[in-house]
Amino acid sequence: MCGIIGICGSRLISLKVSQEVERGAEWMQRRGPDGSGFFQSEGVCFGHRRLAILDPESGQQPWVDRCTGVTLVFNGELYNYKALRHELSGAGVHFETCCDTELLMQAYLRWGRACLGRLDGMFAFAFYDPRAHACWLVRDRLGVKPLYYHFGSGQLRFASSMKALFAFSDIKRKIDYATVSHYMRTIRTNLGARTLVDGVNLIEPGTDLYWNWEQGGVPELSTYWKLPSSQSSLTAADISFEEASEETRRLLDAAVQRQMLSDVPVGGFLSGGVDSSILSHLASQKAGSRLGTFSVGYDQEGFNEWESIRENAHYHGVQNEEVRLSRADYLSDWSWLVGEKGLPLSTPNEVPIYRLADSFSSQYKVALSGEGADEVFGGYLLPTFTAFDWDRMSRGSGEMDETCFKAAYGADVCGSRQEHFFRMNSWVPKARLKSLLNAGVCQFGSEDPVDLYYQKMFTNYADDSTLSAYLKVHARVNLEGLLSRLDSSTMAASVEGRVPFTDHTLVEWLFRLPDAYKMKLQSGLRVEDVRQKSVYDLEREGLIQSKRLLRDAFTGCVPERILKQRKVSFPVPFFDMFETEWRGLYDSMLRSDAGPAQLLCSDVRDMLLNELPVDAMLGWPLVNLFLWQQEFSIEFSS
């Protein structure tokens, strides 16, 4: 796990630019405390920071092939590098190290850009090929590892973090208002490829970028991987639930085994939920010794899972350490993390994850984490199973009481899947934002970039069932956000987070299975039995089965109570803290004449200053933008 940065193009690299590359690499020191390296040639300068996991004594980067001059900087891990190494060795390739960096270089030299289809892992990398005067940037299929880029003035700049990219003086730190609107509505710091900084883009998951600067023009983006289409779906006649359960167990077990590949100790993050319990079960069978895990929580009642965590740890026989959080530390950690990553935080639990990783780093460098399980197995009932309500109302068959639908969603009917989806997937609803923000700041009409982005996704999934479409959209947007959160929080502590539930083979297979294998009404319930109940009612009464395949596949492998309990999101007392520890910062943001307060109408600012209690849902993104603007002098003026 590492940090990469670079610039390429037809212009000669000046001393000033090479110093900017060095500065950006230094700003990623926590992503790679074990070493650094630089490469410079005509029109190219690459930098690298290394967190040594495989073959710690070798594998220094940038990696330069002596014969061709092809140069590589690589962030991530290739879990199948031993198999590929065996294949290449059989074809006569000689290897000098046991690291996957050399393997990636040899794979490119042997197969060119077609090597991408052979890679199994999490990765973001950049190749410079002097034979073609070209640069090739790649991000892994699910977006576990980030890669930002900026193209302008005939040069392509890239880095693993926004902060590192800020080292380039040619990048203007001006806000992108479309992405701000998306951030306010969803607390996601990107809108597809767009980021909160105008002109800085994110390589999207499953996407690569290729640029030959001798041929001119702009870089070419290509999608090399996507979730399976509805045409490849399986039915219950193709595979039974029991067969699917058995295959789930096999695929996840194989994914955990691959992702425990390491030359340094591997541990895990343990919560009180089923996902980390399953990982602990699988990993403890392969660790060769007692698996070490770490857990985190507040001592404040209602904001920890200590009882369930201890039950999990005892059941699996793991040696678990509890990291106890103090509310008094949150604000300083919050501000520091914004400065470390170069972006606002997404969810409030980024700070606890950082604290967890920081304690974890005293004994381990590699952590297994449960991100992705809810997105791929169907764990979020309200954001996704609400497709059940949409189907009942859109059919006009009387399967759902209209009054019940209106009570749940605030409307007699929703005009589209997209509109309905956003009613349960908004941090701050669009209608509320329209009443708060200056008219010239964000577009809310027919050309609203946020609406157009989601419209394109829903169009792509028009042939899917409503539940399948909701699951795929949620996997695309929510999962990328959670993986970004995990990356920034763990790398700030120099820890590599691995996520077996995002194994692409497992994900591809799961998204081909029938909807009912993921989530459905409890056995015995018929649609006519719940005509006067919305999914909100059904969820509250425990009448929906979520993550059916995962729970069935690992029955007997985790504590029964843990297996059957409903999902509990990581609890952070941020509503309370807005009324107490954070109130002064919130008021300072509203009184500021610069930054995010400019987004708000003046009368709205006055109203919010006097409003009790604080609207924490609105306050969270605004204060994040405020901290970010102060740290990096982001330009908010239109």
PDB file of N, CA, C and O in Angstrom, residues 480-546:
ATOM      1  N   GLU A 480     -18.439   3.127  -3.107  1.00  0.00           N
ATOM      2  CA  GLU A 480     -17.242   3.919  -3.410  1.00  0.00           C
ATOM      3  C   GLU A 480     -16.950   4.897  -2.278  1.00  0.00           C
ATOM      4  O   GLU A 480     -15.792   5.099  -1.895  1.00  0.00           O
ATOM      5  N   GLY A 481     -18.014   5.499  -1.706  1.00  0.00           N
ATOM      6  CA  GLY A 481     -17.825   6.415  -0.594  1.00  0.00           C
ATOM      7  C   GLY A 481     -17.253   5.724   0.635  1.00  0.00           C
ATOM      8  O   GLY A 481     -16.348   6.250   1.302  1.00  0.00           O
ATOM      9  N   LEU A 482     -17.758   4.532   0.958  1.00  0.00           N
ATOM     10  CA  LEU A 482     -17.264   3.803   2.125  1.00  0.00           C
ATOM     11  C   LEU A 482     -15.820   3.343   1.927  1.00  0.00           C
ATOM     12  O   LEU A 482     -15.009   3.377   2.862  1.00  0.00           O
ATOM     13  N   LEU A 483     -15.496   2.925   0.705  1.00  0.00           N
ATOM     14  CA  LEU A 483     -14.125   2.496   0.435  1.00  0.00           C
ATOM     15  C   LEU A 483     -13.160   3.679   0.487  1.00  0.00           C
ATOM     16  O   LEU A 483     -12.026   3.547   0.968  1.00  0.00           O
ATOM     17  N   SER A 484     -13.609   4.826   0.008  1.00  0.00           N
ATOM     18  CA  SER A 484     -12.782   6.029   0.102  1.00  0.00           C
ATOM     19  C   SER A 484     -12.553   6.402   1.557  1.00  0.00           C
ATOM     20  O   SER A 484     -11.443   6.773   1.959  1.00  0.00           O
ATOM     21  N   ARG A 485     -13.604   6.304   2.369  1.00  0.00           N
ATOM     22  CA  ARG A 485     -13.500   6.583   3.806  1.00  0.00           C
ATOM     23  C   ARG A 485     -12.508   5.639   4.469  1.00  0.00           C
ATOM     24  O   ARG A 485     -11.664   6.050   5.266  1.00  0.00           O
ATOM     25  N   LEU A 486     -12.595   4.355   4.143  1.00  0.00           N
ATOM     26  CA  LEU A 486     -11.682   3.382   4.735  1.00  0.00           C
ATOM     27  C   LEU A 486     -10.247   3.672   4.322  1.00  0.00           C
ATOM     28  O   LEU A 486      -9.329   3.629   5.149  1.00  0.00           O
ATOM     29  N   ASP A 487     -10.036   3.976   3.043  1.00  0.00           N
ATOM     30  CA  ASP A 487      -8.683   4.241   2.552  1.00  0.00           C
ATOM     31  C   ASP A 487      -8.061   5.435   3.258  1.00  0.00           C
ATOM     32  O   ASP A 487      -6.944   5.351   3.769  1.00  0.00           O
ATOM     33  N   SER A 488      -8.775   6.557   3.303  1.00  0.00           N
ATOM     34  CA  SER A 488      -8.189   7.759   3.886  1.00  0.00           C
ATOM     35  C   SER A 488      -7.971   7.612   5.388  1.00  0.00           C
ATOM     36  O   SER A 488      -6.962   8.078   5.926  1.00  0.00           O
ATOM     37  N   SER A 489      -8.896   6.941   6.083  1.00  0.00           N
ATOM     38  CA  SER A 489      -8.779   6.805   7.538  1.00  0.00           C
ATOM     39  C   SER A 489      -7.683   5.820   7.930  1.00  0.00           C
ATOM     40  O   SER A 489      -6.960   6.052   8.908  1.00  0.00           O
ATOM     41  N   THR A 490      -7.561   4.721   7.200  1.00  0.00           N
ATOM     42  CA  THR A 490      -6.522   3.745   7.545  1.00  0.00           C
ATOM     43  C   THR A 490      -5.146   4.203   7.089  1.00  0.00           C
ATOM     44  O   THR A 490      -4.158   4.053   7.817  1.00  0.00           O
ATOM     45  N   MET A 491      -5.062   4.787   5.892  1.00  0.00           N
ATOM     46  CA  MET A 491      -3.757   5.225   5.412  1.00  0.00           C
ATOM     47  C   MET A 491      -3.214   6.392   6.224  1.00  0.00           C
ATOM     48  O   MET A 491      -1.998   6.588   6.298  1.00  0.00           O
ATOM     49  N   ALA A 492      -4.098   7.168   6.854  1.00  0.00           N
ATOM     50  CA  ALA A 492      -3.637   8.226   7.754  1.00  0.00           C
ATOM     51  C   ALA A 492      -2.903   7.643   8.950  1.00  0.00           C
ATOM     52  O   ALA A 492      -2.136   8.338   9.622  1.00  0.00           O
ATOM     53  N   ALA A 493      -3.137   6.348   9.221  1.00  0.00           N
ATOM     54  CA  ALA A 493      -2.446   5.649  10.302  1.00  0.00           C
ATOM     55  C   ALA A 493      -1.418   4.662   9.764  1.00  0.00           C
ATOM     56  O   ALA A 493      -0.895   3.835  10.517  1.00  0.00           O
ATOM     57  N   SER A 494      -1.113   4.731   8.476  1.00  0.00           N
ATOM     58  CA  SER A 494      -0.151   3.831   7.829  1.00  0.00           C
ATOM     59  C   SER A 494      -0.571   2.369   7.961  1.00  0.00           C
ATOM     60  O   SER A 494       0.243   1.477   8.245  1.00  0.00           O
ATOM     61  N   VAL A 495      -1.861   2.119   7.735  1.00  0.00           N
ATOM     62  CA  VAL A 495      -2.424   0.770   7.768  1.00  0.00           C
ATOM     63  C   VAL A 495      -3.086   0.487   6.428  1.00  0.00           C
ATOM     64  O   VAL A 495      -3.768   1.348   5.869  1.00  0.00           O
ATOM     65  N   GLU A 496      -2.898  -0.731   5.918  1.00  0.00           N
ATOM     66  CA  GLU A 496      -3.544  -1.159   4.682  1.00  0.00           C
ATOM     67  C   GLU A 496      -4.852  -1.870   5.028  1.00  0.00           C
ATOM     68  O   GLU A 496      -4.847  -2.897   5.696  1.00  0.00           O
ATOM     69  N   GLY A 497      -5.972  -1.311   4.568  1.00  0.00           N
ATOM     70  CA  GLY A 497      -7.268  -1.937   4.774  1.00  0.00           C
ATOM     71  C   GLY A 497      -7.630  -2.823   3.591  1.00  0.00           C
ATOM     72  O   GLY A 497      -7.601  -2.376   2.443  1.00  0.00           O
ATOM     73  N   ARG A 498      -7.967  -4.086   3.859  1.00  0.00           N
ATOM     74  CA  ARG A 498      -8.367  -5.020   2.800  1.00  0.00           C
ATOM     75  C   ARG A 498      -9.835  -5.401   3.001  1.00  0.00           C
ATOM     76  O   ARG A 498     -10.287  -5.571   4.126  1.00  0.00           O
ATOM     77  N   VAL A 499     -10.534  -5.578   1.907  1.00  0.00           N
ATOM     78  CA  VAL A 499     -11.991  -5.723   1.949  1.00  0.00           C
ATOM     79  C   VAL A 499     -12.438  -6.940   1.138  1.00  0.00           C
ATOM     80  O   VAL A 499     -12.811  -6.822  -0.036  1.00  0.00           O
ATOM     81  N   PRO A 500     -12.431  -8.127   1.740  1.00  0.00           N
ATOM     82  CA  PRO A 500     -12.768  -9.350   1.000  1.00  0.00           C
ATOM     83  C   PRO A 500     -14.164  -9.356   0.396  1.00  0.00           C
ATOM     84  O   PRO A 500     -14.393 -10.017  -0.628  1.00  0.00           O
ATOM     85  N   PHE A 501     -15.110  -8.626   0.991  1.00  0.00           N
ATOM     86  CA  PHE A 501     -16.463  -8.619   0.437  1.00  0.00           C
ATOM     87  C   PHE A 501     -16.529  -7.913  -0.919  1.00  0.00           C
ATOM     88  O   PHE A 501     -17.540  -8.004  -1.610  1.00  0.00           O
ATOM     89  N   THR A 502     -15.477  -7.199  -1.301  1.00  0.00           N
ATOM     90  CA  THR A 502     -15.460  -6.539  -2.611  1.00  0.00           C
ATOM     91  C   THR A 502     -14.663  -7.330  -3.645  1.00  0.00           C
ATOM     92  O   THR A 502     -14.366  -6.798  -4.721  1.00  0.00           O
ATOM     93  N   ASP A 503     -14.316  -8.558  -3.338  1.00  0.00           N
ATOM     94  CA  ASP A 503     -13.674  -9.422  -4.335  1.00  0.00           C
ATOM     95  C   ASP A 503     -14.532  -9.433  -5.600  1.00  0.00           C
ATOM     96  O   ASP A 503     -15.722  -9.758  -5.550  1.00  0.00           O
ATOM     97  N   HIS A 504     -13.944  -9.090  -6.731  1.00  0.00           N
ATOM     98  CA  HIS A 504     -14.773  -8.856  -7.919  1.00  0.00           C
ATOM     99  C   HIS A 504     -15.439 -10.134  -8.430  1.00  0.00           C
ATOM    100  O   HIS A 504     -16.538 -10.083  -8.999  1.00  0.00           O
ATOM    101  N   THR A 505     -14.802 -11.295  -8.231  1.00  0.00           N
ATOM    102  CA  THR A 505     -15.430 -12.545  -8.646  1.00  0.00           C
ATOM    103  C   THR A 505     -16.687 -12.806  -7.825  1.00  0.00           C
ATOM    104  O   THR A 505     -17.739 -13.202  -8.358  1.00  0.00           O
ATOM    105  N   LEU A 506     -16.604 -12.575  -6.525  1.00  0.00           N
ATOM    106  CA  LEU A 506     -17.758 -12.721  -5.638  1.00  0.00           C
ATOM    107  C   LEU A 506     -18.851 -11.728  -6.005  1.00  0.00           C
ATOM    108  O   LEU A 506     -20.034 -12.088  -6.109  1.00  0.00           O
ATOM    109  N   VAL A 507     -18.479 -10.477  -6.234  1.00  0.00           N
ATOM    110  CA  VAL A 507     -19.452  -9.431  -6.550  1.00  0.00           C
ATOM    111  C   VAL A 507     -20.167  -9.730  -7.867  1.00  0.00           C
ATOM    112  O   VAL A 507     -21.401  -9.609  -7.965  1.00  0.00           O
ATOM    113  N   GLU A 508     -19.419 -10.113  -8.882  1.00  0.00           N
ATOM    114  CA  GLU A 508     -20.028 -10.429 -10.182  1.00  0.00           C
ATOM    115  C   GLU A 508     -21.063 -11.545 -10.035  1.00  0.00           C
ATOM    116  O   GLU A 508     -22.156 -11.474 -10.618  1.00  0.00           O
ATOM    117  N   TRP A 509     -20.710 -12.555  -9.275  1.00  0.00           N
ATOM    118  CA  TRP A 509     -21.616 -13.692  -9.112  1.00  0.00           C
ATOM    119  C   TRP A 509     -22.872 -13.295  -8.331  1.00  0.00           C
ATOM    120  O   TRP A 509     -23.990 -13.637  -8.718  1.00  0.00           O
ATOM    121  N   LEU A 510     -22.697 -12.538  -7.255  1.00  0.00           N
ATOM    122  CA  LEU A 510     -23.841 -12.149  -6.428  1.00  0.00           C
ATOM    123  C   LEU A 510     -24.851 -11.313  -7.207  1.00  0.00           C
ATOM    124  O   LEU A 510     -26.069 -11.453  -7.019  1.00  0.00           O
ATOM    125  N   PHE A 511     -24.373 -10.441  -8.082  1.00  0.00           N
ATOM    126  CA  PHE A 511     -25.283  -9.571  -8.820  1.00  0.00           C
ATOM    127  C   PHE A 511     -25.956 -10.281  -9.994  1.00  0.00           C
ATOM    128  O   PHE A 511     -26.734  -9.657 -10.715  1.00  0.00           O
ATOM    129  N   ARG A 512     -25.696 -11.556 -10.154  1.00  0.00           N
ATOM    130  CA  ARG A 512     -26.422 -12.346 -11.146  1.00  0.00           C
ATOM    131  C   ARG A 512     -27.551 -13.157 -10.513  1.00  0.00           C
ATOM    132  O   ARG A 512     -28.387 -13.710 -11.209  1.00  0.00           O
ATOM    133  N   LEU A 513     -27.584 -13.207  -9.185  1.00  0.00           N
ATOM    134  CA  LEU A 513     -28.532 -14.069  -8.483  1.00  0.00           C
ATOM    135  C   LEU A 513     -29.907 -13.417  -8.342  1.00  0.00           C
ATOM    136  O   LEU A 513     -30.034 -12.192  -8.419  1.00  0.00           O
ATOM    137  N   PRO A 514     -30.952 -14.217  -8.109  1.00  0.00           N
ATOM    138  CA  PRO A 514     -32.298 -13.664  -7.918  1.00  0.00           C
ATOM    139  C   PRO A 514     -32.357 -12.700  -6.733  1.00  0.00           C
ATOM    140  O   PRO A 514     -31.667 -12.898  -5.724  1.00  0.00           O
ATOM    141  N   ASP A 515     -33.191 -11.668  -6.867  1.00  0.00           N
ATOM    142  CA  ASP A 515     -33.341 -10.676  -5.808  1.00  0.00           C
ATOM    143  C   ASP A 515     -33.668 -11.320  -4.462  1.00  0.00           C
ATOM    144  O   ASP A 515     -33.142 -10.919  -3.414  1.00  0.00           O
ATOM    145  N   ALA A 516     -34.561 -12.294  -4.474  1.00  0.00           N
ATOM    146  CA  ALA A 516     -35.053 -12.892  -3.233  1.00  0.00           C
ATOM    147  C   ALA A 516     -33.957 -13.630  -2.471  1.00  0.00           C
ATOM    148  O   ALA A 516     -34.121 -13.913  -1.281  1.00  0.00           O
ATOM    149  N   TYR A 517     -32.833 -13.931  -3.131  1.00  0.00           N
ATOM    150  CA  TYR A 517     -31.729 -14.583  -2.427  1.00  0.00           C
ATOM    151  C   TYR A 517     -30.988 -13.572  -1.538  1.00  0.00           C
ATOM    152  O   TYR A 517     -30.252 -13.977  -0.636  1.00  0.00           O
ATOM    153  N   LYS A 518     -31.196 -12.305  -1.812  1.00  0.00           N
ATOM    154  CA  LYS A 518     -30.542 -11.264  -1.011  1.00  0.00           C
ATOM    155  C   LYS A 518     -31.459 -10.761   0.095  1.00  0.00           C
ATOM    156  O   LYS A 518     -31.087 -10.689   1.259  1.00  0.00           O
ATOM    157  N   MET A 519     -32.687 -10.368  -0.272  1.00  0.00           N
ATOM    158  CA  MET A 519     -33.619  -9.842   0.723  1.00  0.00           C
ATOM    159  C   MET A 519     -35.056 -10.083   0.272  1.00  0.00           C
ATOM    160  O   MET A 519     -35.351 -10.042  -0.922  1.00  0.00           O
ATOM    161  N   LYS A 520     -35.940 -10.332   1.237  1.00  0.00           N
ATOM    162  CA  LYS A 520     -37.352 -10.534   0.925  1.00  0.00           C
ATOM    163  C   LYS A 520     -38.161 -10.467   2.221  1.00  0.00           C
ATOM    164  O   LYS A 520     -37.601 -10.365   3.325  1.00  0.00           O
ATOM    165  N   LEU A 521     -39.493 -10.511   2.098  1.00  0.00           N
ATOM    166  CA  LEU A 521     -40.348 -10.560   3.275  1.00  0.00           C
ATOM    167  C   LEU A 521     -40.072 -11.844   4.058  1.00  0.00           C
ATOM    168  O   LEU A 521     -39.648 -12.854   3.486  1.00  0.00           O
ATOM    169  N   GLN A 522     -40.323 -11.776   5.371  1.00  0.00           N
ATOM    170  CA  GLN A 522     -40.164 -12.969   6.188  1.00  0.00           C
ATOM    171  C   GLN A 522     -41.036 -14.099   5.646  1.00  0.00           C
ATOM    172  O   GLN A 522     -42.109 -13.867   5.086  1.00  0.00           O
ATOM    173  N   SER A 523     -40.567 -15.315   5.803  1.00  0.00           N
ATOM    174  CA  SER A 523     -41.278 -16.485   5.294  1.00  0.00           C
ATOM    175  C   SER A 523     -42.714 -16.508   5.815  1.00  0.00           C
ATOM    176  O   SER A 523     -42.968 -16.254   7.000  1.00  0.00           O
ATOM    177  N   GLY A 524     -43.640 -16.804   4.918  1.00  0.00           N
ATOM    178  CA  GLY A 524     -45.049 -16.887   5.282  1.00  0.00           C
ATOM    179  C   GLY A 524     -45.822 -15.618   5.027  1.00  0.00           C
ATOM    180  O   GLY A 524     -47.059 -15.646   4.936  1.00  0.00           O
ATOM    181  N   LEU A 525     -45.131 -14.486   4.898  1.00  0.00           N
ATOM    182  CA  LEU A 525     -45.810 -13.216   4.628  1.00  0.00           C
ATOM    183  C   LEU A 525     -46.100 -13.090   3.139  1.00  0.00           C
ATOM    184  O   LEU A 525     -45.244 -13.362   2.297  1.00  0.00           O
ATOM    185  N   ARG A 526     -47.307 -12.673   2.820  1.00  0.00           N
ATOM    186  CA  ARG A 526     -47.699 -12.429   1.430  1.00  0.00           C
ATOM    187  C   ARG A 526     -47.866 -10.926   1.216  1.00  0.00           C
ATOM    188  O   ARG A 526     -48.066 -10.171   2.164  1.00  0.00           O
ATOM    189  N   VAL A 527     -47.785 -10.501  -0.041  1.00  0.00           N
ATOM    190  CA  VAL A 527     -47.937  -9.078  -0.355  1.00  0.00           C
ATOM    191  C   VAL A 527     -49.261  -8.547   0.174  1.00  0.00           C
ATOM    192  O   VAL A 527     -49.327  -7.444   0.734  1.00  0.00           O
ATOM    193  N   GLU A 528     -50.335  -9.337   0.041  1.00  0.00           N
ATOM    194  CA  GLU A 528     -51.653  -8.870   0.495  1.00  0.00           C
ATOM    195  C   GLU A 528     -51.725  -8.726   2.014  1.00  0.00           C
ATOM    196  O   GLU A 528     -52.589  -8.001   2.532  1.00  0.00           O
ATOM    197  N   ASP A 529     -50.800  -9.387   2.731  1.00  0.00           N
ATOM    198  CA  ASP A 529     -50.803  -9.287   4.186  1.00  0.00           C
ATOM    199  C   ASP A 529     -50.262  -7.949   4.678  1.00  0.00           C
ATOM    200  O   ASP A 529     -50.498  -7.572   5.838  1.00  0.00           O
ATOM    201  N   VAL A 530     -49.506  -7.244   3.830  1.00  0.00           N
ATOM    202  CA  VAL A 530     -48.815  -6.031   4.293  1.00  0.00           C
ATOM    203  C   VAL A 530     -49.252  -4.812   3.477  1.00  0.00           C
ATOM    204  O   VAL A 530     -48.488  -3.848   3.326  1.00  0.00           O
ATOM    205  N   ARG A 531     -50.463  -4.824   2.988  1.00  0.00           N
ATOM    206  CA  ARG A 531     -50.947  -3.725   2.149  1.00  0.00           C
ATOM    207  C   ARG A 531     -50.872  -2.381   2.867  1.00  0.00           C
ATOM    208  O   ARG A 531     -50.604  -1.343   2.247  1.00  0.00           O
ATOM    209  N   GLN A 532     -51.095  -2.362   4.154  1.00  0.00           N
ATOM    210  CA  GLN A 532     -51.110  -1.110   4.912  1.00  0.00           C
ATOM    211  C   GLN A 532     -49.802  -0.885   5.676  1.00  0.00           C
ATOM    212  O   GLN A 532     -49.770  -0.126   6.646  1.00  0.00           O
ATOM    213  N   LYS A 533     -48.745  -1.502   5.216  1.00  0.00           N
ATOM    214  CA  LYS A 533     -47.424  -1.312   5.837  1.00  0.00           C
ATOM    215  C   LYS A 533     -46.415  -0.908   4.766  1.00  0.00           C
ATOM    216  O   LYS A 533     -46.336  -1.545   3.711  1.00  0.00           O
ATOM    217  N   SER A 534     -45.657   0.131   5.048  1.00  0.00           N
ATOM    218  CA  SER A 534     -44.537   0.489   4.180  1.00  0.00           C
ATOM    219  C   SER A 534     -43.317  -0.293   4.625  1.00  0.00           C
ATOM    220  O   SER A 534     -43.325  -0.962   5.672  1.00  0.00           O
ATOM    221  N   VAL A 535     -42.243  -0.196   3.845  1.00  0.00           N
ATOM    222  CA  VAL A 535     -41.005  -0.857   4.237  1.00  0.00           C
ATOM    223  C   VAL A 535     -40.486  -0.298   5.554  1.00  0.00           C
ATOM    224  O   VAL A 535     -39.875  -1.026   6.348  1.00  0.00           O
ATOM    225  N   TYR A 536     -40.752   0.968   5.830  1.00  0.00           N
ATOM    226  CA  TYR A 536     -40.356   1.543   7.119  1.00  0.00           C
ATOM    227  C   TYR A 536     -41.035   0.776   8.250  1.00  0.00           C
ATOM    228  O   TYR A 536     -40.410   0.451   9.270  1.00  0.00           O
ATOM    229  N   ASP A 537     -42.326   0.481   8.095  1.00  0.00           N
ATOM    230  CA  ASP A 537     -43.058  -0.292   9.100  1.00  0.00           C
ATOM    231  C   ASP A 537     -42.519  -1.713   9.185  1.00  0.00           C
ATOM    232  O   ASP A 537     -42.318  -2.263  10.279  1.00  0.00           O
ATOM    233  N   LEU A 538     -42.301  -2.310   8.030  1.00  0.00           N
ATOM    234  CA  LEU A 538     -41.833  -3.697   7.993  1.00  0.00           C
ATOM    235  C   LEU A 538     -40.455  -3.837   8.627  1.00  0.00           C
ATOM    236  O   LEU A 538     -40.186  -4.812   9.346  1.00  0.00           O
ATOM    237  N   GLU A 539     -39.598  -2.869   8.377  1.00  0.00           N
ATOM    238  CA  GLU A 539     -38.256  -2.911   8.959  1.00  0.00           C
ATOM    239  C   GLU A 539     -38.339  -2.763  10.471  1.00  0.00           C
ATOM    240  O   GLU A 539     -37.666  -3.497  11.221  1.00  0.00           O
ATOM    241  N   ARG A 540     -39.151  -1.827  10.937  1.00  0.00           N
ATOM    242  CA  ARG A 540     -39.288  -1.595  12.379  1.00  0.00           C
ATOM    243  C   ARG A 540     -39.826  -2.830  13.103  1.00  0.00           C
ATOM    244  O   ARG A 540     -39.445  -3.133  14.232  1.00  0.00           O
ATOM    245  N   GLU A 541     -40.690  -3.571  12.438  1.00  0.00           N
ATOM    246  CA  GLU A 541     -41.306  -4.753  13.042  1.00  0.00           C
ATOM    247  C   GLU A 541     -40.519  -6.037  12.768  1.00  0.00           C
ATOM    248  O   GLU A 541     -40.936  -7.121  13.172  1.00  0.00           O
ATOM    249  N   GLY A 542     -39.388  -5.905  12.087  1.00  0.00           N
ATOM    250  CA  GLY A 542     -38.547  -7.068  11.830  1.00  0.00           C
ATOM    251  C   GLY A 542     -39.159  -8.075  10.885  1.00  0.00           C
ATOM    252  O   GLY A 542     -38.958  -9.287  11.041  1.00  0.00           O
ATOM    253  N   LEU A 543     -39.874  -7.596   9.862  1.00  0.00           N
ATOM    254  CA  LEU A 543     -40.597  -8.486   8.957  1.00  0.00           C
ATOM    255  C   LEU A 543     -39.904  -8.664   7.600  1.00  0.00           C
ATOM    256  O   LEU A 543     -40.499  -9.174   6.661  1.00  0.00           O
ATOM    257  N   ILE A 544     -38.637  -8.225   7.507  1.00  0.00           N
ATOM    258  CA  ILE A 544     -37.876  -8.373   6.262  1.00  0.00           C
ATOM    259  C   ILE A 544     -36.602  -9.155   6.552  1.00  0.00           C
ATOM    260  O   ILE A 544     -35.930  -8.922   7.556  1.00  0.00           O
ATOM    261  N   GLN A 545     -36.266 -10.064   5.674  1.00  0.00           N
ATOM    262  CA  GLN A 545     -35.000 -10.796   5.761  1.00  0.00           C
ATOM    263  C   GLN A 545     -33.960 -10.087   4.893  1.00  0.00           C
ATOM    264  O   GLN A 545     -34.165  -9.914   3.696  1.00  0.00           O
ATOM    265  N   SER A 546     -32.869  -9.688   5.500  1.00  0.00           N
ATOM    266  CA  SER A 546     -31.776  -9.058   4.749  1.00  0.00           C
ATOM    267  C   SER A 546     -30.561  -9.982   4.729  1.00  0.00           C
ATOM    268  O   SER A 546     -30.420 -10.859   5.574  1.00  0.00           O
TER     269      SER A 546
END
